[in-house]
Amino acid sequence: MTSPLRLGLFTRLLDETSPGERYRNARDQIVRSEQLGYDSAWVAQHHFHALEGGLPAPAVFLASVAALTSRIRLGFGVITLPLEHPLRVAEDLAVLDEISGRRVEVGFGTGGTPSSFRAFGFDAADRRTIYADHLKVVTDAWAGLDLGDPENQLYPPAPTLLERRWEATFSAEGAARIGANGSGLMLSRSQPRPEGAPNARIWEIQEPIVDAYLDALPDGVAPRIAASRTVFVADDEATARREADRGLRTVAVRGGLWGLDPDGPVEDLIARSDTVTGDPEQVAAQLAQDTILERATDLLVQVHSVDPVHELVLRSLELLAHDVSPLLPRLALRPTLEVSR
């Protein structure tokens, strides 16, 4: 794949501050990313659990961002579709796409927190069945089909949203389904390690997922592969290591996907969490090893689970645009405004 690799910001809105400040910080990061030439900005939906994500209503938030930006694409990564009324999702995103100038990118996922499903009256064990049912409703609405009655069709019409639909998965089986749907493939910033391969690199685990997706794509449908990665760039290695040590040890204490040892060396925390961090030259060298980026169409960078303060996030975005991207031939940024270094 020789086309340019599009660069996107991904934010989980996890600042240790008030909800309002979280939203203002994320807004400022997206506006700054547009100025720096980033192609897209993505937010994740999470209900109830502030430590997992601070945004239960992403369409509301992105509508406010749309008014402050003109070019950057606005992505959902992802909407927990089983917990949403599918017709309301179809309508909300159709309106957002209209007012933003056709800038919406829509990622869907099955979700994972069982307690959230209980709050909405569902059993998490049924999430894949509910997801498939809801996805069909959204797809039919965007396709302009009758909705319950011949008099009912989606307004405003949004047929091109079908071409901007993405789905997330951890598995090759899920990737084959996504490819068969003609959707874009969203890859996680980290993957559960296969049994017997605790030190496998993320790109080694995700290669079979990409293969399954590409094999299942219908003829004539161009692949869309978004690789999410934890990337924190600092002016110097010492700052990067200090922030990684602080943030990843906090994650380790809470437990989770990687089983990090809170007392382990920072090098192990960085490696097992698939974190890319360092000064610009070090980050460029680490990204250059990632074979998934040779086939991806989009690189989505997020600072979670390092989670530095807002000012360091902005600096990381600037360093990535100014100093890292020139070292990676496929990254071609298009600054919206002349910005100072």
Tab-separated table of C-alpha atoms in Angstrom:
chain	number	residue	atom	x	y	z
A	1	MET	CA	0.000	0.000	0.000
A	2	THR	CA	1.737	3.158	-1.219
A	3	SER	CA	-0.883	5.822	-0.499
A	4	PRO	CA	-0.196	8.299	2.329
A	5	LEU	CA	-0.912	7.144	5.863
A	6	ARG	CA	-3.543	9.428	7.348
A	7	LEU	CA	-2.853	10.613	10.894
A	8	GLY	CA	-5.592	10.914	13.481
A	9	LEU	CA	-5.874	11.954	17.117
A	10	PHE	CA	-7.754	9.567	19.408
A	11	THR	CA	-8.811	10.796	22.851
A	12	ARG	CA	-10.452	8.864	25.674
A	13	LEU	CA	-11.060	12.064	27.714
A	14	LEU	CA	-9.330	10.715	30.811
A	15	ASP	CA	-7.829	13.856	32.349
A	16	GLU	CA	-7.878	13.834	36.153
A	17	THR	CA	-10.138	16.879	36.414
A	18	SER	CA	-13.784	17.920	36.179
A	19	PRO	CA	-16.031	16.737	33.327
A	20	GLY	CA	-16.164	20.247	31.876
A	21	GLU	CA	-12.383	20.529	31.845
A	22	ARG	CA	-12.103	17.111	30.203
A	23	TYR	CA	-14.353	18.283	27.396
A	24	ARG	CA	-12.521	21.599	26.992
A	25	ASN	CA	-9.150	19.851	26.855
A	26	ALA	CA	-10.345	17.376	24.228
A	27	ARG	CA	-11.869	20.206	22.196
A	28	ASP	CA	-8.608	22.172	22.304
A	29	GLN	CA	-6.604	19.104	21.289
A	30	ILE	CA	-8.833	18.515	18.271
A	31	VAL	CA	-8.694	22.157	17.176
A	32	ARG	CA	-4.910	22.113	17.524
A	33	SER	CA	-4.698	18.851	15.597
A	34	GLU	CA	-6.565	20.398	12.680
A	35	GLN	CA	-4.123	23.319	12.669
A	36	LEU	CA	-1.207	20.875	12.633
A	37	GLY	CA	-2.551	18.942	9.656
A	38	TYR	CA	-4.031	15.849	11.308
A	39	ASP	CA	-6.626	14.194	9.109
A	40	SER	CA	-9.066	13.022	11.790
A	41	ALA	CA	-10.028	13.188	15.462
A	42	TRP	CA	-11.738	10.281	17.222
A	43	VAL	CA	-13.515	9.938	20.555
A	44	ALA	CA	-14.618	6.838	22.425
A	45	GLN	CA	-18.003	6.305	24.033
A	46	HIS	CA	-18.114	5.017	27.605
A	47	HIS	CA	-21.047	4.935	29.992
A	48	PHE	CA	-20.790	5.491	33.757
A	49	HIS	CA	-17.123	4.617	34.434
A	50	ALA	CA	-15.024	7.779	34.593
A	51	LEU	CA	-11.745	5.858	34.794
A	52	GLU	CA	-12.468	4.126	31.468
A	53	GLY	CA	-13.671	7.157	29.525
A	54	GLY	CA	-15.498	10.389	30.117
A	55	LEU	CA	-17.908	10.620	27.200
A	56	PRO	CA	-21.305	8.865	27.154
A	57	ALA	CA	-22.736	11.163	24.433
A	58	PRO	CA	-20.076	11.510	21.713
A	59	ALA	CA	-22.405	12.968	19.042
A	60	VAL	CA	-23.246	15.885	21.338
A	61	PHE	CA	-19.568	16.566	21.961
A	62	LEU	CA	-18.534	16.278	18.315
A	63	ALA	CA	-21.333	18.610	17.257
A	64	SER	CA	-19.702	21.299	19.409
A	65	VAL	CA	-16.307	20.521	17.884
A	66	ALA	CA	-17.745	20.676	14.354
A	67	ALA	CA	-18.593	24.341	14.931
A	68	LEU	CA	-14.950	25.128	15.773
A	69	THR	CA	-13.294	23.219	12.916
A	70	SER	CA	-13.605	23.101	9.136
A	71	ARG	CA	-11.522	20.240	7.752
A	72	ILE	CA	-10.607	17.594	10.308
A	73	ARG	CA	-12.746	14.454	10.112
A	74	LEU	CA	-14.815	13.617	13.203
A	75	GLY	CA	-14.664	9.978	14.233
A	76	PHE	CA	-16.494	7.716	16.664
A	77	GLY	CA	-14.164	5.043	17.981
A	78	VAL	CA	-16.459	3.458	18.898
A	79	ILE	CA	-20.190	3.794	19.557
A	80	THR	CA	-21.325	0.927	21.792
A	81	LEU	CA	-24.131	0.024	19.421
A	82	PRO	CA	-25.937	-2.625	21.526
A	83	LEU	CA	-26.682	0.036	24.151
A	84	GLU	CA	-28.126	2.565	21.682
A	85	HIS	CA	-31.460	2.833	19.914
A	86	PRO	CA	-30.297	2.206	16.338
A	87	LEU	CA	-32.730	4.596	14.642
A	88	ARG	CA	-31.693	7.398	16.983
A	89	VAL	CA	-28.040	6.655	16.159
A	90	ALA	CA	-28.837	6.793	12.440
A	91	GLU	CA	-30.667	10.104	12.848
A	92	ASP	CA	-28.144	11.764	15.170
A	93	LEU	CA	-25.215	10.934	12.912
A	94	ALA	CA	-27.097	11.975	9.788
A	95	VAL	CA	-27.682	15.410	11.326
A	96	LEU	CA	-24.084	15.680	12.554
A	97	ASP	CA	-22.796	14.708	9.111
A	98	GLU	CA	-24.995	17.365	7.510
A	99	ILE	CA	-23.945	20.226	9.791
A	100	SER	CA	-20.251	19.266	9.756
A	101	GLY	CA	-19.963	19.188	5.979
A	102	ARG	CA	-19.791	15.406	5.532
A	103	ARG	CA	-16.898	14.937	7.959
A	104	VAL	CA	-18.243	12.071	10.089
A	105	GLU	CA	-16.457	8.704	10.380
A	106	VAL	CA	-18.541	6.139	12.282
A	107	GLY	CA	-16.990	3.326	14.298
A	108	PHE	CA	-19.190	0.693	15.931
A	109	GLY	CA	-18.358	-1.942	18.526
A	110	THR	CA	-20.098	-4.513	20.695
A	111	GLY	CA	-18.937	-3.023	24.026
A	112	GLY	CA	-17.553	-4.895	26.961
A	113	THR	CA	-18.519	-3.684	30.463
A	114	PRO	CA	-21.231	-6.039	31.797
A	115	SER	CA	-22.542	-3.568	34.354
A	116	SER	CA	-23.285	-1.038	31.619
A	117	PHE	CA	-25.476	-3.570	29.821
A	118	ARG	CA	-27.456	-4.197	32.993
A	119	ALA	CA	-28.213	-0.498	33.320
A	120	PHE	CA	-29.755	-0.498	29.844
A	121	GLY	CA	-31.755	-3.654	30.479
A	122	PHE	CA	-29.588	-6.013	28.428
A	123	ASP	CA	-27.466	-9.053	29.186
A	124	ALA	CA	-23.850	-8.601	28.087
A	125	ALA	CA	-23.849	-12.238	26.958
A	126	ASP	CA	-26.286	-11.220	24.197
A	127	ARG	CA	-24.234	-8.291	22.958
A	128	ARG	CA	-23.174	-9.796	19.616
A	129	THR	CA	-26.752	-10.703	18.665
A	130	ILE	CA	-28.026	-7.269	19.691
A	131	TYR	CA	-25.150	-5.639	17.829
A	132	ALA	CA	-25.978	-7.445	14.585
A	133	ASP	CA	-29.661	-6.507	14.867
A	134	HIS	CA	-28.901	-2.855	15.588
A	135	LEU	CA	-26.282	-2.623	12.849
A	136	LYS	CA	-28.852	-3.812	10.304
A	137	VAL	CA	-31.313	-1.130	11.407
A	138	VAL	CA	-28.687	1.621	11.090
A	139	THR	CA	-27.544	0.286	7.721
A	140	ASP	CA	-31.085	0.099	6.378
A	141	ALA	CA	-31.786	3.652	7.530
A	142	TRP	CA	-28.700	5.089	5.851
A	143	ALA	CA	-29.501	3.074	2.710
A	144	GLY	CA	-32.833	4.879	2.451
A	145	LEU	CA	-35.032	1.840	3.032
A	146	ASP	CA	-38.534	2.041	4.494
A	147	LEU	CA	-38.480	2.178	8.292
A	148	GLY	CA	-41.489	0.378	9.738
A	149	ASP	CA	-43.826	1.939	7.176
A	150	PRO	CA	-43.514	2.973	3.505
A	151	GLU	CA	-43.960	6.592	4.607
A	152	ASN	CA	-40.857	6.489	6.845
A	153	GLN	CA	-37.396	7.146	5.456
A	154	LEU	CA	-34.426	8.688	7.218
A	155	TYR	CA	-34.218	12.486	7.237
A	156	PRO	CA	-31.840	13.993	6.477
A	157	PRO	CA	-30.782	11.257	4.049
A	158	ALA	CA	-27.238	10.037	4.653
A	159	PRO	CA	-26.377	7.316	2.126
A	160	THR	CA	-22.663	8.139	2.065
A	161	LEU	CA	-22.302	7.294	5.765
A	162	LEU	CA	-22.355	3.648	4.679
A	163	GLU	CA	-19.011	4.296	2.977
A	164	ARG	CA	-17.613	5.720	6.232
A	165	ARG	CA	-18.662	2.910	8.556
A	166	TRP	CA	-15.948	1.222	10.643
A	167	GLU	CA	-16.105	-1.751	12.990
A	168	ALA	CA	-13.736	-2.825	15.764
A	169	THR	CA	-12.519	-6.306	16.657
A	170	PHE	CA	-9.785	-8.221	18.464
A	171	SER	CA	-10.081	-11.372	16.335
A	172	ALA	CA	-9.540	-12.695	12.834
A	173	GLU	CA	-13.075	-14.075	12.898
A	174	GLY	CA	-14.449	-10.621	13.628
A	175	ALA	CA	-12.209	-9.096	10.955
A	176	ALA	CA	-13.594	-11.494	8.331
A	177	ARG	CA	-17.129	-10.429	9.233
A	178	ILE	CA	-16.134	-6.754	9.053
A	179	GLY	CA	-14.496	-7.256	5.686
A	180	ALA	CA	-17.553	-9.071	4.330
A	181	ASN	CA	-19.667	-6.096	5.482
A	182	GLY	CA	-17.434	-3.757	3.475
A	183	SER	CA	-16.681	-1.732	6.617
A	184	GLY	CA	-13.384	-0.243	7.662
A	185	LEU	CA	-11.355	-2.268	10.186
A	186	MET	CA	-10.467	-0.649	13.512
A	187	LEU	CA	-7.516	-2.240	15.312
A	188	SER	CA	-6.932	-1.745	19.012
A	189	ARG	CA	-3.935	-0.028	20.570
A	190	SER	CA	-3.225	-3.278	22.395
A	191	GLN	CA	-4.114	-6.941	22.021
A	192	PRO	CA	-4.468	-9.835	24.453
A	193	ARG	CA	-1.345	-11.975	24.107
A	194	PRO	CA	-1.852	-15.464	22.631
A	195	GLU	CA	-1.269	-18.312	25.069
A	196	GLY	CA	2.405	-19.174	25.156
A	197	ALA	CA	3.494	-15.873	23.536
A	198	PRO	CA	3.600	-13.290	26.358
A	199	ASN	CA	6.194	-11.173	24.554
A	200	ALA	CA	4.540	-11.070	21.128
A	201	ARG	CA	4.569	-7.660	19.508
A	202	ILE	CA	1.258	-6.033	18.706
A	203	TRP	CA	1.841	-6.083	14.967
A	204	GLU	CA	2.620	-9.818	15.054
A	205	ILE	CA	-0.723	-10.478	16.748
A	206	GLN	CA	-2.664	-8.211	14.403
A	207	GLU	CA	-1.200	-9.440	11.108
A	208	PRO	CA	-3.631	-12.426	10.903
A	209	ILE	CA	-6.507	-10.057	11.708
A	210	VAL	CA	-5.572	-7.811	8.780
A	211	ASP	CA	-5.153	-10.862	6.518
A	212	ALA	CA	-8.642	-12.109	7.381
A	213	TYR	CA	-10.132	-8.679	6.740
A	214	LEU	CA	-8.487	-8.264	3.353
A	215	ASP	CA	-9.419	-11.786	2.273
A	216	ALA	CA	-13.100	-11.141	3.056
A	217	LEU	CA	-13.465	-7.722	1.388
A	218	PRO	CA	-15.867	-7.794	-1.574
A	219	ASP	CA	-14.373	-7.149	-4.987
A	220	GLY	CA	-14.064	-3.469	-5.749
A	221	VAL	CA	-14.209	-2.320	-2.111
A	222	ALA	CA	-11.083	-0.444	-1.094
A	223	PRO	CA	-9.595	-1.489	2.260
A	224	ARG	CA	-9.742	0.910	5.187
A	225	ILE	CA	-7.567	-0.111	8.132
A	226	ALA	CA	-7.185	2.159	11.165
A	227	ALA	CA	-4.441	1.173	13.583
A	228	SER	CA	-4.818	2.756	17.009
A	229	ARG	CA	-1.546	3.116	18.895
A	230	THR	CA	-0.478	4.598	22.217
A	231	VAL	CA	2.044	7.272	21.190
A	232	PHE	CA	3.484	9.881	23.526
A	233	VAL	CA	6.276	12.072	22.168
A	234	ALA	CA	8.317	14.270	24.501
A	235	ASP	CA	11.137	16.731	23.940
A	236	ASP	CA	13.551	14.341	25.610
A	237	GLU	CA	13.743	10.715	26.689
A	238	ALA	CA	13.782	11.578	30.399
A	239	THR	CA	10.389	13.301	30.205
A	240	ALA	CA	8.913	10.429	28.215
A	241	ARG	CA	10.146	7.815	30.707
A	242	ARG	CA	8.992	9.844	33.714
A	243	GLU	CA	5.462	10.213	32.339
A	244	ALA	CA	5.280	6.587	31.208
A	245	ASP	CA	6.461	5.403	34.618
A	246	ARG	CA	3.823	7.463	36.413
A	247	GLY	CA	0.909	6.696	34.103
A	248	LEU	CA	1.529	3.010	33.487
A	249	ARG	CA	2.109	2.229	37.178
A	250	THR	CA	-1.259	3.813	37.913
A	251	VAL	CA	-2.828	1.506	35.316
A	252	ALA	CA	-0.941	-1.475	36.757
A	253	VAL	CA	-2.333	-0.871	40.228
A	254	ARG	CA	-5.881	-0.904	38.842
A	255	GLY	CA	-5.282	-4.144	36.913
A	256	GLY	CA	-6.658	-4.864	33.463
A	257	LEU	CA	-5.792	-6.140	30.025
A	258	TRP	CA	-2.054	-6.565	30.340
A	259	GLY	CA	-1.571	-7.813	33.890
A	260	LEU	CA	1.157	-5.244	34.495
A	261	ASP	CA	3.330	-5.570	37.570
A	262	PRO	CA	3.069	-2.312	39.547
A	263	ASP	CA	6.572	-2.912	40.885
A	264	GLY	CA	8.134	-3.963	37.576
A	265	PRO	CA	10.717	-1.936	35.648
A	266	VAL	CA	9.335	0.822	33.453
A	267	GLU	CA	10.755	-0.897	30.367
A	268	ASP	CA	8.479	-3.889	30.995
A	269	LEU	CA	5.462	-1.653	31.569
A	270	ILE	CA	6.102	0.116	28.260
A	271	ALA	CA	6.624	-3.088	26.294
A	272	ARG	CA	3.664	-5.037	27.682
A	273	SER	CA	1.283	-2.109	27.185
A	274	ASP	CA	2.408	-1.610	23.571
A	275	THR	CA	3.324	1.984	24.361
A	276	VAL	CA	5.374	3.979	21.845
A	277	THR	CA	7.210	6.744	23.656
A	278	GLY	CA	10.453	8.716	23.692
A	279	ASP	CA	11.884	11.712	21.887
A	280	PRO	CA	10.942	12.237	18.218
A	281	GLU	CA	13.742	10.102	16.789
A	282	GLN	CA	12.981	7.237	19.184
A	283	VAL	CA	9.247	7.353	18.427
A	284	ALA	CA	9.859	7.381	14.681
A	285	ALA	CA	12.141	4.363	15.006
A	286	GLN	CA	9.549	2.447	17.042
A	287	LEU	CA	6.716	3.222	14.625
A	288	ALA	CA	8.900	2.169	11.705
A	289	GLN	CA	9.039	-1.364	13.182
A	290	ASP	CA	5.250	-1.702	13.190
A	291	THR	CA	4.436	-3.795	10.129
A	292	ILE	CA	0.715	-3.094	10.452
A	293	LEU	CA	1.421	0.519	9.495
A	294	GLU	CA	2.717	-0.709	6.134
A	295	ARG	CA	-0.827	-1.855	5.295
A	296	ALA	CA	-2.935	0.556	7.335
A	297	THR	CA	-4.687	3.543	5.820
A	298	ASP	CA	-4.927	5.442	9.126
A	299	LEU	CA	-2.735	5.761	12.216
A	300	LEU	CA	-4.756	6.902	15.240
A	301	VAL	CA	-2.573	8.085	18.118
A	302	GLN	CA	-3.651	8.370	21.735
A	303	VAL	CA	-1.721	9.120	24.919
A	304	HIS	CA	-3.687	6.678	27.081
A	305	SER	CA	-2.390	4.842	29.167
A	306	VAL	CA	0.466	7.286	29.773
A	307	ASP	CA	-2.122	10.044	30.342
A	308	PRO	CA	0.127	13.102	30.689
A	309	VAL	CA	-1.315	16.493	31.528
A	310	HIS	CA	-3.032	18.538	28.833
A	311	GLU	CA	-0.013	20.710	28.048
A	312	LEU	CA	2.164	17.658	27.402
A	313	VAL	CA	-0.545	16.147	25.195
A	314	LEU	CA	-0.527	19.282	23.046
A	315	ARG	CA	3.260	19.191	22.902
A	316	SER	CA	3.191	15.528	21.873
A	317	LEU	CA	0.788	16.348	19.030
A	318	GLU	CA	3.104	19.128	17.851
A	319	LEU	CA	6.245	16.995	18.012
A	320	LEU	CA	4.535	14.198	16.134
A	321	ALA	CA	3.502	16.608	13.376
A	322	HIS	CA	6.724	18.620	13.148
A	323	ASP	CA	9.502	16.191	14.060
A	324	VAL	CA	8.253	12.603	13.789
A	325	SER	CA	6.204	12.692	10.592
A	326	PRO	CA	9.125	13.838	8.371
A	327	LEU	CA	10.987	10.685	9.460
A	328	LEU	CA	8.123	8.411	8.325
A	329	PRO	CA	7.721	8.642	4.535
A	330	ARG	CA	4.030	7.686	4.414
A	331	LEU	CA	2.874	10.346	6.893
A	332	ALA	CA	1.819	13.382	4.860
A	333	LEU	CA	0.269	16.137	6.989
A	334	ARG	CA	-1.581	19.134	5.578
A	335	PRO	CA	-1.480	22.020	8.075
A	336	THR	CA	-4.594	24.187	8.025
A	337	LEU	CA	-2.830	27.237	9.457
A	338	GLU	CA	0.724	28.399	9.704
A	339	VAL	CA	1.769	27.321	13.196
A	340	SER	CA	4.879	28.129	15.203
A	341	ARG	CA	7.135	25.484	16.640
